[in-house]
Coordinates of C-alpha atoms in Angstrom, one line a residue:
Chain F
M22 CA 0.0 0.0 0.0
S23 CA 1.3 3.4 -0.9
A24 CA 1.9 5.9 1.9
A25 CA 2.1 9.8 1.8
V26 CA 5.5 10.8 3.3
T27 CA 7.0 14.3 3.8
I28 CA 10.8 14.4 4.2
L29 CA 12.4 17.4 5.8
G30 CA 15.9 18.1 4.6
A31 CA 17.4 17.6 1.1
G32 CA 20.9 16.6 2.3
V33 CA 22.3 13.1 1.6
L34 CA 20.0 11.3 4.0
G35 CA 16.8 13.2 2.9
L36 CA 17.5 12.6 -0.8
A37 CA 18.4 9.0 -0.3
T38 CA 15.3 8.4 1.8
A39 CA 13.1 10.2 -0.7
T40 CA 14.6 8.1 -3.4
E41 CA 14.2 4.8 -1.6
L42 CA 10.5 5.6 -0.8
A43 CA 9.7 6.9 -4.3
T44 CA 11.3 3.8 -5.9
R45 CA 9.0 1.7 -3.8
G46 CA 6.0 3.6 -5.1
H47 CA 5.2 6.0 -2.1
A48 CA 4.0 9.5 -2.5
V49 CA 7.0 11.7 -1.4
T50 CA 7.2 15.4 -0.7
L51 CA 10.7 16.7 -0.1
V52 CA 11.0 19.9 1.9
D53 CA 14.1 22.1 2.3
P54 CA 14.1 25.9 2.7
A55 CA 17.2 26.1 0.5
L56 CA 15.3 24.1 -2.2
G57 CA 18.0 21.5 -2.7
P58 CA 21.4 20.4 -1.7
G59 CA 24.2 22.9 -1.4
G60 CA 27.0 24.5 0.6
H61 CA 24.7 25.1 3.6
G62 CA 24.7 21.3 4.5
C63 CA 27.6 19.0 5.3
S64 CA 26.8 16.5 2.6
W65 CA 28.1 19.1 0.2
W66 CA 31.6 19.1 1.8
A67 CA 32.0 15.3 2.2
G68 CA 34.9 13.3 0.7
G69 CA 32.7 10.7 -0.9
M70 CA 34.7 7.8 0.1
L71 CA 32.7 4.5 0.4
A72 CA 35.3 3.0 2.6
P73 CA 33.7 0.8 5.2
F74 CA 36.8 -1.3 5.8
C75 CA 39.0 1.7 6.5
E76 CA 36.4 3.4 8.6
F77 CA 36.2 0.3 10.8
E78 CA 39.6 1.4 12.2
S79 CA 37.6 3.7 14.6
A80 CA 34.0 3.0 13.8
E81 CA 31.6 0.4 15.1
E82 CA 30.5 -2.8 13.4
P83 CA 27.2 -1.5 11.8
V84 CA 29.4 1.0 9.8
L85 CA 31.3 -1.9 8.3
R86 CA 28.2 -4.0 7.6
H87 CA 26.0 -1.4 6.1
G88 CA 28.7 0.4 4.4
Q89 CA 29.5 -2.5 2.2
A90 CA 26.0 -2.6 0.9
S91 CA 25.9 1.1 0.3
I92 CA 28.3 0.9 -2.7
D93 CA 25.7 -1.0 -4.8
W94 CA 22.9 1.3 -3.7
W95 CA 24.8 4.4 -4.9
D96 CA 25.7 2.7 -8.2
R97 CA 22.1 1.8 -8.8
H98 CA 20.5 5.1 -7.8
A99 CA 23.1 7.7 -8.6
G100 CA 25.8 6.1 -10.7
G101 CA 29.3 7.6 -10.9
V102 CA 30.7 5.1 -8.4
S103 CA 34.5 4.3 -8.9
R104 CA 35.3 0.8 -7.6
N105 CA 39.1 1.1 -7.5
G106 CA 39.6 0.5 -3.8
T107 CA 41.5 2.6 -1.3
L108 CA 45.3 2.9 -0.8
V109 CA 46.6 3.5 2.7
V110 CA 50.2 4.7 3.2
A111 CA 52.4 6.0 5.9
L112 CA 55.5 8.1 5.8
G113 CA 58.9 6.7 7.0
R114 CA 58.8 7.5 10.6
D115 CA 55.1 6.8 11.0
R116 CA 55.4 3.3 9.6
A117 CA 54.1 1.8 13.0
E118 CA 50.8 3.5 12.2
L119 CA 50.4 1.2 9.2
D120 CA 50.7 -1.8 11.4
R121 CA 48.2 -0.4 13.9
F122 CA 45.8 0.4 11.1
A123 CA 46.2 -3.1 9.7
R124 CA 45.5 -4.7 13.0
R125 CA 42.2 -2.9 13.4
T126 CA 40.9 -3.3 10.0
Q127 CA 40.2 -6.2 7.5
G128 CA 39.7 -6.6 3.7
Y129 CA 43.1 -5.4 2.7
D130 CA 46.2 -6.7 1.0
V131 CA 49.6 -5.7 2.3
I132 CA 51.4 -4.6 -0.9
G133 CA 55.0 -3.5 -1.7
G134 CA 56.4 -0.6 -3.6
N135 CA 56.1 -2.3 -7.0
R136 CA 52.4 -2.9 -6.6
V137 CA 51.9 0.7 -5.3
A138 CA 53.6 1.9 -8.5
E139 CA 51.2 -0.3 -10.6
L140 CA 48.2 1.0 -8.9
E141 CA 49.2 4.7 -8.6
P142 CA 52.1 5.5 -11.0
D143 CA 52.3 9.0 -9.6
L144 CA 53.2 7.5 -6.1
A145 CA 56.0 5.2 -7.6
G146 CA 59.1 5.1 -5.5
R147 CA 57.5 7.0 -2.6
F148 CA 56.2 4.1 -0.5
D149 CA 57.7 0.6 -0.1
R150 CA 54.7 -0.7 1.8
A151 CA 51.0 0.1 1.8
L152 CA 47.6 -1.4 2.5
F153 CA 45.3 -1.9 -0.5
F154 CA 41.5 -2.2 0.3
P155 CA 40.3 -3.5 -3.1
A156 CA 36.5 -3.7 -2.3
E157 CA 36.2 0.0 -1.4
A158 CA 34.9 2.7 -3.7
H159 CA 34.4 6.5 -4.0
L160 CA 32.0 8.9 -5.7
D161 CA 31.7 12.7 -6.2
P162 CA 29.2 13.7 -3.5
R163 CA 27.9 16.8 -5.3
A164 CA 27.3 14.8 -8.5
A165 CA 25.7 12.0 -6.5
L166 CA 23.3 14.5 -4.7
A167 CA 22.5 16.1 -8.1
A168 CA 21.8 12.6 -9.6
L169 CA 19.4 11.7 -6.7
Q170 CA 17.7 15.1 -7.1
A171 CA 17.4 14.6 -10.8
G172 CA 16.1 11.1 -10.4
L173 CA 13.3 12.4 -8.1
A174 CA 12.5 15.2 -10.5
G175 CA 12.1 12.6 -13.2
R176 CA 9.3 11.1 -11.0
G177 CA 7.8 14.5 -10.6
I178 CA 9.1 15.1 -7.0
G179 CA 10.6 18.5 -6.6
V180 CA 11.9 20.3 -3.5
T181 CA 9.5 22.6 -1.8
A182 CA 10.3 25.4 0.7
G183 CA 7.7 24.4 3.2
P184 CA 5.7 21.3 4.2
P185 CA 2.3 20.8 2.5
D186 CA -1.0 21.1 4.5
D187 CA -1.5 17.4 4.4
A188 CA 2.0 16.2 5.2
G189 CA 1.2 12.6 5.9
Q190 CA 4.0 10.8 7.8
V191 CA 6.9 13.3 8.4
I192 CA 10.5 12.1 8.4
D193 CA 13.0 14.6 9.8
C194 CA 16.4 14.4 8.0
R195 CA 17.6 17.9 8.8
G196 CA 21.0 16.9 10.2
L197 CA 22.4 19.4 12.7
A198 CA 19.5 21.7 12.2
A199 CA 17.4 19.2 14.1
R200 CA 19.1 20.1 17.4
D201 CA 15.8 21.9 18.2
I202 CA 14.2 18.5 18.7
L203 CA 17.3 16.3 19.4
P204 CA 19.3 17.8 22.3
E205 CA 21.9 15.0 22.3
L206 CA 23.0 15.9 18.8
R207 CA 26.4 17.6 18.5
G208 CA 28.5 19.0 15.7
V209 CA 31.9 17.6 14.8
R210 CA 33.8 20.1 12.7
G211 CA 35.5 19.1 9.5
E212 CA 37.6 21.2 7.2
M213 CA 38.5 20.4 3.6
L214 CA 40.0 21.8 0.5
V215 CA 39.4 21.3 -3.2
L216 CA 42.6 21.4 -5.2
R217 CA 43.4 21.4 -8.8
C218 CA 46.7 19.6 -9.6
P219 CA 46.8 18.3 -13.2
E220 CA 50.3 17.0 -12.6
V221 CA 49.1 14.3 -10.4
T222 CA 46.6 11.5 -11.3
L223 CA 45.2 9.1 -8.7
A224 CA 42.7 6.4 -9.5
R225 CA 41.5 5.9 -5.9
P226 CA 41.4 7.7 -2.5
V227 CA 44.7 7.7 -0.8
R228 CA 44.9 7.9 3.0
L229 CA 48.0 9.1 4.6
L230 CA 48.3 7.9 8.2
H231 CA 49.9 10.1 10.7
P232 CA 49.5 9.9 14.5
R233 CA 48.2 13.4 14.7
V234 CA 46.7 14.3 11.4
P235 CA 45.4 11.4 9.2
I236 CA 44.4 12.8 5.9
Y237 CA 42.9 11.6 2.7
L238 CA 42.9 12.7 -0.8
V239 CA 40.0 11.8 -3.1
P240 CA 40.3 12.2 -6.8
R241 CA 37.5 13.9 -8.4
G242 CA 38.7 13.6 -12.0
E243 CA 40.1 16.2 -14.4
G244 CA 42.9 17.1 -12.0
L245 CA 40.6 17.9 -9.1
F246 CA 41.1 16.5 -5.6
M247 CA 39.3 16.8 -2.3
L248 CA 41.7 17.0 0.6
G249 CA 40.3 16.4 4.0
A250 CA 39.5 16.3 6.7
T251 CA 39.9 17.6 10.3
M252 CA 37.8 16.2 13.2
I253 CA 37.3 18.8 15.8
E254 CA 34.8 18.7 18.6
S255 CA 33.1 22.0 17.7
D256 CA 30.0 23.0 15.7
R257 CA 31.6 26.1 14.1
R258 CA 31.1 26.1 10.4
G259 CA 32.1 28.4 7.5
V260 CA 35.7 29.5 7.9
V261 CA 38.8 27.3 7.9
T262 CA 41.6 27.9 10.3
A263 CA 45.2 28.5 9.1
R264 CA 46.4 25.6 11.2
S265 CA 44.1 23.1 9.6
V266 CA 45.0 24.3 6.1
L267 CA 48.7 24.0 7.0
E268 CA 48.3 20.5 8.3
L269 CA 46.3 19.3 5.4
L270 CA 48.4 20.9 2.7
S271 CA 51.6 19.7 4.4
A272 CA 50.3 16.1 4.3
A273 CA 49.4 16.4 0.6
Y274 CA 52.8 17.8 -0.1
A275 CA 54.4 14.9 1.8
L276 CA 52.3 12.5 -0.3
N277 CA 53.6 14.1 -3.5
P278 CA 55.5 17.3 -3.8
A279 CA 53.7 18.2 -7.0
F280 CA 50.7 19.2 -4.8
G281 CA 52.9 22.2 -3.9
E282 CA 51.9 23.6 -7.3
A283 CA 48.2 22.9 -6.9
E284 CA 45.6 25.6 -7.1
I285 CA 43.3 25.9 -4.1
L286 CA 39.8 26.1 -5.5
E287 CA 37.8 25.8 -2.3
L288 CA 38.2 25.9 1.4
G289 CA 35.2 24.5 3.3
A290 CA 34.3 23.8 6.9
E291 CA 31.1 22.1 8.1
A292 CA 29.9 20.4 11.2
R293 CA 28.8 16.7 11.0
P294 CA 25.8 15.7 13.1
A295 CA 26.6 13.1 15.7
F296 CA 25.1 11.4 18.8
P297 CA 27.3 10.5 21.7
D298 CA 28.2 7.0 20.3
N299 CA 28.8 8.4 16.9
L300 CA 26.2 6.0 15.5
P301 CA 23.0 7.0 13.7
R302 CA 19.6 6.9 15.2
I303 CA 16.1 6.6 14.0
G304 CA 13.4 7.5 16.4
R305 CA 10.4 9.6 17.3
A306 CA 10.5 13.2 18.5
A307 CA 8.2 16.2 18.4
G308 CA 5.5 14.0 16.8
R309 CA 7.5 12.9 13.8
I310 CA 10.1 10.3 12.8
Y311 CA 13.6 11.4 12.7
A312 CA 16.9 10.0 11.3
N313 CA 20.1 11.6 12.2
G314 CA 23.7 11.4 13.6
L315 CA 25.4 10.0 10.5
Y316 CA 28.6 11.6 11.7
R317 CA 31.4 11.2 9.2
H318 CA 29.5 8.4 7.4
G319 CA 26.8 10.2 5.5
Y320 CA 27.3 8.5 2.1
L321 CA 28.3 5.2 3.7
L322 CA 25.2 4.9 5.9
A323 CA 22.5 7.0 4.2
P324 CA 21.4 4.0 2.0
A325 CA 21.0 1.7 5.0
L326 CA 19.0 4.4 6.9
A327 CA 16.9 5.1 3.8
R328 CA 16.0 1.4 3.6
Q329 CA 15.2 1.1 7.3
L330 CA 13.1 4.2 7.1
A331 CA 11.2 2.9 4.1
D332 CA 10.7 -0.5 5.9
H333 CA 9.5 1.4 8.9
V334 CA 6.9 3.4 6.9
E335 CA 5.7 0.2 5.3
T336 CA 5.6 -2.2 8.3
G337 CA 5.8 0.0 11.4
E338 CA 8.4 -2.3 12.8
K339 CA 11.3 -0.8 14.7
P340 CA 14.5 -0.6 12.6
E341 CA 18.0 -1.6 13.8
F342 CA 19.0 2.0 14.5
W343 CA 15.8 2.6 16.4
H344 CA 16.4 4.8 19.5
E345 CA 13.8 5.0 22.3
T346 CA 13.6 8.5 23.8
D347 CA 13.0 9.0 27.5
D348 CA 9.3 9.9 27.1
Q349 CA 8.6 6.6 25.2
R350 CA 10.2 4.3 27.8
Chain J
M24 CA 45.2 10.0 47.3
P25 CA 46.9 13.0 45.8
L26 CA 46.3 16.5 47.1
F27 CA 46.6 19.3 44.6
Y28 CA 46.4 22.9 45.8
G29 CA 44.4 21.8 48.8
T30 CA 42.0 19.7 46.8
Q31 CA 42.0 16.0 47.4
V32 CA 41.2 14.0 44.2
S33 CA 39.8 10.5 44.2
S34 CA 42.3 8.7 42.1
P35 CA 45.9 8.9 41.0
M36 CA 44.8 8.9 37.4
M37 CA 44.3 11.9 35.3
L38 CA 42.8 11.2 32.0
G39 CA 42.8 13.3 28.8
T40 CA 39.6 13.7 26.7
A41 CA 41.0 13.8 23.2
Q42 CA 41.1 11.3 20.4
Y43 CA 38.5 8.7 21.6
P44 CA 36.4 6.9 18.9
S45 CA 33.3 8.5 20.3
P46 CA 32.1 10.5 23.4
A47 CA 30.2 7.4 24.5
I48 CA 33.5 5.4 24.7
L49 CA 35.2 8.4 26.3
A50 CA 32.6 8.3 29.1
A51 CA 32.8 4.5 29.5
A52 CA 36.7 4.8 29.7
F53 CA 36.4 7.4 32.4
S54 CA 34.0 5.2 34.3
A55 CA 36.3 2.2 34.0
S56 CA 39.4 4.1 35.0
G57 CA 37.9 5.8 38.1
A58 CA 40.0 8.9 37.0
G59 CA 39.6 11.8 39.4
V60 CA 40.6 14.5 37.0
A61 CA 39.9 15.1 33.3
T62 CA 42.1 17.3 31.2
V63 CA 40.5 19.3 28.5
S64 CA 42.1 21.1 25.6
L65 CA 40.6 24.5 24.8
R66 CA 42.8 25.6 22.0
R67 CA 40.9 24.0 19.1
E68 CA 37.5 23.5 20.7
S69 CA 36.8 27.0 21.6
G70 CA 35.1 27.9 18.4
G71 CA 31.8 26.5 19.5
G72 CA 32.6 23.3 21.3
Q73 CA 30.0 23.9 24.0
D74 CA 28.4 20.5 23.3
F75 CA 31.6 18.7 23.9
L76 CA 32.4 20.7 27.1
R77 CA 28.9 20.0 28.4
L78 CA 29.7 16.3 27.8
I79 CA 33.0 16.5 29.6
E80 CA 31.4 18.4 32.5
G81 CA 28.8 15.5 32.7
L82 CA 31.6 13.1 33.6
G83 CA 31.4 14.3 37.1
V84 CA 35.2 14.6 37.6
V85 CA 37.4 17.6 38.4
L86 CA 38.3 19.5 35.2
L87 CA 41.8 20.5 34.4
P88 CA 41.9 22.6 31.2
N89 CA 45.2 22.7 29.4
T90 CA 47.1 25.0 27.0
A91 CA 47.9 22.2 24.6
G92 CA 49.2 23.5 21.3
C93 CA 50.5 26.8 22.7
H94 CA 53.9 27.8 21.5
S95 CA 54.4 31.2 23.2
V96 CA 53.9 32.7 26.6
K97 CA 51.2 35.0 25.3
E98 CA 49.2 32.2 23.7
A99 CA 49.4 30.2 26.8
V100 CA 48.4 33.0 29.1
T101 CA 45.5 34.0 26.9
T102 CA 44.3 30.4 26.6
A103 CA 44.4 30.0 30.4
Q104 CA 42.3 33.1 30.9
M105 CA 39.8 31.8 28.4
A106 CA 39.7 28.4 30.1
R107 CA 39.1 30.1 33.5
E108 CA 36.2 32.0 32.1
L109 CA 34.6 29.1 30.2
L110 CA 35.1 26.4 32.8
R111 CA 35.0 28.5 36.0
T112 CA 38.2 27.0 37.4
N113 CA 41.5 28.6 38.2
W114 CA 43.3 25.3 37.7
I115 CA 45.4 25.2 34.5
K116 CA 47.7 22.6 33.1
L117 CA 50.3 24.8 31.5
E118 CA 52.0 23.7 28.3
V119 CA 54.3 25.9 26.4
I120 CA 55.7 23.8 23.6
G121 CA 59.2 24.5 22.3
H122 CA 59.9 21.9 19.8
G123 CA 57.4 20.7 17.3
D124 CA 58.8 17.2 16.7
L125 CA 59.1 16.1 20.3
L126 CA 56.4 18.5 21.7
A127 CA 59.0 19.2 24.3
P128 CA 58.3 22.0 26.8
D129 CA 60.0 25.4 26.1
V130 CA 61.2 25.6 29.7
F131 CA 62.2 29.3 29.5
G132 CA 58.7 30.3 28.3
L133 CA 57.1 27.9 30.8
V134 CA 58.7 29.5 33.8
E135 CA 57.7 33.0 32.5
A136 CA 54.1 31.9 31.8
A137 CA 53.9 30.2 35.2
R138 CA 55.1 33.3 37.0
E139 CA 52.5 35.4 35.2
L140 CA 49.6 33.0 35.7
C141 CA 50.4 32.4 39.4
A142 CA 50.4 36.1 39.9
Q143 CA 47.0 36.2 38.3
G144 CA 45.7 33.7 40.9
F145 CA 45.9 30.6 38.7
K146 CA 46.7 27.2 40.3
V147 CA 49.3 26.1 37.8
F148 CA 50.2 22.5 36.8
P149 CA 53.2 22.9 34.6
Y150 CA 54.1 20.3 32.0
C151 CA 57.9 20.3 32.4
T152 CA 61.1 18.2 31.9
E153 CA 62.6 16.4 34.9
D154 CA 65.4 19.1 35.0
L155 CA 66.0 20.0 38.6
S156 CA 66.8 23.7 38.1
V157 CA 63.8 24.1 35.8
C158 CA 61.5 22.5 38.4
D159 CA 63.1 24.7 41.1
Q160 CA 62.3 27.8 39.0
L161 CA 58.7 26.6 38.5
L162 CA 58.3 26.2 42.3
R163 CA 59.8 29.6 42.9
A164 CA 57.4 31.0 40.3
G165 CA 54.5 29.9 42.5
C166 CA 53.7 26.3 41.2
E167 CA 52.7 23.9 43.9
V168 CA 52.5 20.9 41.6
L169 CA 55.0 19.6 39.0
M170 CA 54.2 17.5 35.9
P171 CA 57.4 16.2 34.5
W172 CA 57.3 14.2 31.3
G173 CA 57.9 10.5 31.1
A174 CA 58.6 10.7 27.4
P175 CA 57.3 12.9 24.5
I176 CA 53.5 13.3 24.3
G177 CA 51.8 10.4 22.5
S178 CA 55.1 8.5 22.1
G179 CA 54.2 5.6 24.5
L180 CA 57.8 5.2 25.4
G181 CA 57.4 5.2 29.2
L182 CA 59.8 6.6 31.6
N183 CA 62.7 7.8 29.5
N184 CA 65.0 9.2 32.2
L185 CA 64.7 7.1 35.3
L186 CA 67.8 8.7 36.9
G187 CA 66.4 12.2 36.4
L188 CA 62.9 11.3 37.6
K189 CA 64.3 9.6 40.7
A190 CA 66.5 12.6 41.4
L191 CA 63.5 15.0 41.0
R192 CA 61.4 12.9 43.3
A193 CA 64.1 12.9 45.9
A194 CA 64.9 16.7 45.6
F195 CA 61.3 17.9 46.2
R196 CA 59.8 15.3 48.6
D197 CA 56.7 17.3 49.6
V198 CA 55.7 18.6 46.1
P199 CA 52.9 16.6 44.5
M200 CA 54.2 15.4 41.2
V201 CA 52.3 13.9 38.2
I202 CA 54.0 12.0 35.4
D203 CA 52.6 13.6 32.3
A204 CA 53.1 12.3 28.8
G205 CA 54.8 9.2 27.4
I206 CA 53.0 6.5 29.3
G207 CA 52.0 3.8 26.8
R208 CA 51.4 0.7 28.9
P209 CA 50.2 -0.2 32.4
S210 CA 53.8 -1.2 33.3
H211 CA 54.9 2.3 32.7
A212 CA 52.2 3.7 34.9
A213 CA 53.0 1.2 37.6
A214 CA 56.7 2.1 37.4
A215 CA 55.9 5.8 37.9
M216 CA 53.9 5.1 41.0
E217 CA 56.7 2.8 42.3
L218 CA 59.1 5.7 42.1
G219 CA 56.8 7.6 44.4
F220 CA 55.0 9.9 42.0
D221 CA 51.6 11.0 43.1
A222 CA 49.7 10.6 39.9
V223 CA 49.9 9.9 36.2
L224 CA 48.3 11.7 33.3
L225 CA 47.3 9.6 30.3
N226 CA 45.4 10.2 27.1
T227 CA 46.7 8.6 23.9
A228 CA 47.5 5.3 25.6
V229 CA 43.9 4.9 26.5
A230 CA 42.1 6.7 23.7
K231 CA 44.0 5.1 20.9
A232 CA 44.1 1.6 22.3
G233 CA 41.9 -0.9 20.4
D234 CA 39.7 -1.2 23.4
P235 CA 40.0 2.1 25.3
V236 CA 37.7 1.0 28.1
T237 CA 39.6 -2.2 28.9
M238 CA 42.9 -0.3 28.8
A239 CA 41.5 2.4 31.1
R240 CA 40.7 -0.3 33.6
A241 CA 44.2 -1.9 33.2
M242 CA 45.8 1.4 33.8
A243 CA 43.8 2.0 37.0
Q244 CA 44.9 -1.5 38.3
A245 CA 48.5 -0.7 37.4
L246 CA 48.4 2.7 39.3
D247 CA 46.9 1.0 42.3
A248 CA 49.6 -1.8 42.2
G249 CA 52.4 0.7 41.8
R250 CA 51.2 2.9 44.6
A251 CA 50.8 -0.1 46.9
A252 CA 54.3 -1.3 46.0
Y253 CA 55.8 2.1 46.8
L254 CA 54.1 2.3 50.2
S255 CA 55.2 -1.3 51.0
D256 CA 58.9 -0.4 50.8
P257 CA 60.0 -2.8 48.0
I258 CA 63.3 -4.6 48.3
E259 CA 66.4 -3.2 46.6
P260 CA 67.6 -5.0 43.5
R261 CA 71.0 -6.8 44.0
E262 CA 73.2 -8.6 41.7
M263 CA 73.8 -11.8 43.7
A264 CA 71.1 -14.4 44.5
T265 CA 69.9 -14.5 48.1
P266 CA 68.0 -17.8 48.6
S267 CA 64.8 -17.4 50.3
T268 CA 65.4 -20.6 52.0
P269 CA 68.8 -21.1 53.7
V270 CA 70.7 -23.9 51.9
I271 CA 73.2 -24.7 54.6
G272 CA 71.9 -26.7 57.5
K273 CA 69.0 -28.4 55.6
A274 CA 68.4 -32.0 56.5
F275 CA 69.0 -33.2 52.9
L276 CA 71.6 -31.4 51.0
Q277 CA 72.1 -32.5 47.4

């Protein structure tokens, strides 16, 4: 049976949920005061790594489990997924970090310098040991959001500024803006840069391990790279600090000195919505369903949450990420 | 239990609040550790980290803000003042970093900043080396606690200069001292307590362990063991065997 559902928020989770519900034949209304995804939301500034195995280094088991399934979901609904894996490297004196990372993760091959050179010719001779996670993938977040939005538009679903009079079931996917109904939600600041460096070509995201500043560089094609990202317990958005830029750029330069000649196209800072355990929640608050707290795993977990929300709309059963609030206990 | 500036804390463990996989794990690690003091870095969180501070305040332990990441006297003093305002405490763990690679204290700037902050009524916990004259200068600046390093911050190398730390402990018998930085394993923490230090400050060793909560518990047990060993007057090591049972005079001698 088809249901009428209004989704608040056109970030990665709102769009994924709208897509999942629309695909299943439900009548979806998507509401966002900004009328679509953009620089006002943290989905816009994401790296777009679909890297469940690497994230498992510090994340919990659900991230690993659902993250793997997310790759196919994105391929099916948005396209543009590059399944080239992830390369993890460490500089000479931080080599112990590579062992630690390996101990805490799975799904990798330990590879030598020759294999690094085969995978990424522009890193040839720079690393004699690395971890290669072949089953991981990456996408361009802005292109993926646009593809979901276009897919919805193709079904006649646009984004409206305010909810309709007859909203039906309401699902709140507003991210950090939902702090008005979710007091446990906090912001975790992330800063990133977009670089243009035609001298360097990478086929896959490269993570550079460092005990203080782990960074990643995600290729976006045509010489573009996303360089990120800091993790700071703060909800400040907008401006990027000099120190963060120094740290990120120094790391990129250490990866390949050609990045010294890169053009800086963008500096971005956003706050990721997170609950105290850094895992997502689906629940009820202020008379509506909410889904939130995707933390640094927006693209990795949005498909799983979208499916769970759609199942919940259809069956009323409590999904895996269900969270009972105090007034419901 | 250690007494810092007239305040008795409930455990010889001070625990840092950075680098945990999540605030939930941080809270569980604190609870497993029984730590009496939480150190908080304000330098990077000040831009709006009220949520995180509220979370730390919710741990129910004494807060010790630090000036981590400060490289000059001016930065450190400003950060201390900001911390006092934000957290309503005049305790400050004073770090003035001199060398980026080792995150070693700039001992000259440290003494200067300590003098300034003590004059402004702060209760200063200086992160210092084990150098006797530096520590003497810090005490003369008004510090009533010393926090000598075991090894560089985050290195996990343990107690790098045993001779220096023993000399420091012996030189200022009545000054509460906390081994700050360099502890990687419970054995290091126990060793610090066996030497007669009053407390140990940990962060990376717990936060970056595969299982921070279990490591926090292990550290707490090690601190208890080390303290008990110190109080029980351990035997001195010697190079020759001393049989615990006399050999001569036994009924059957083989």
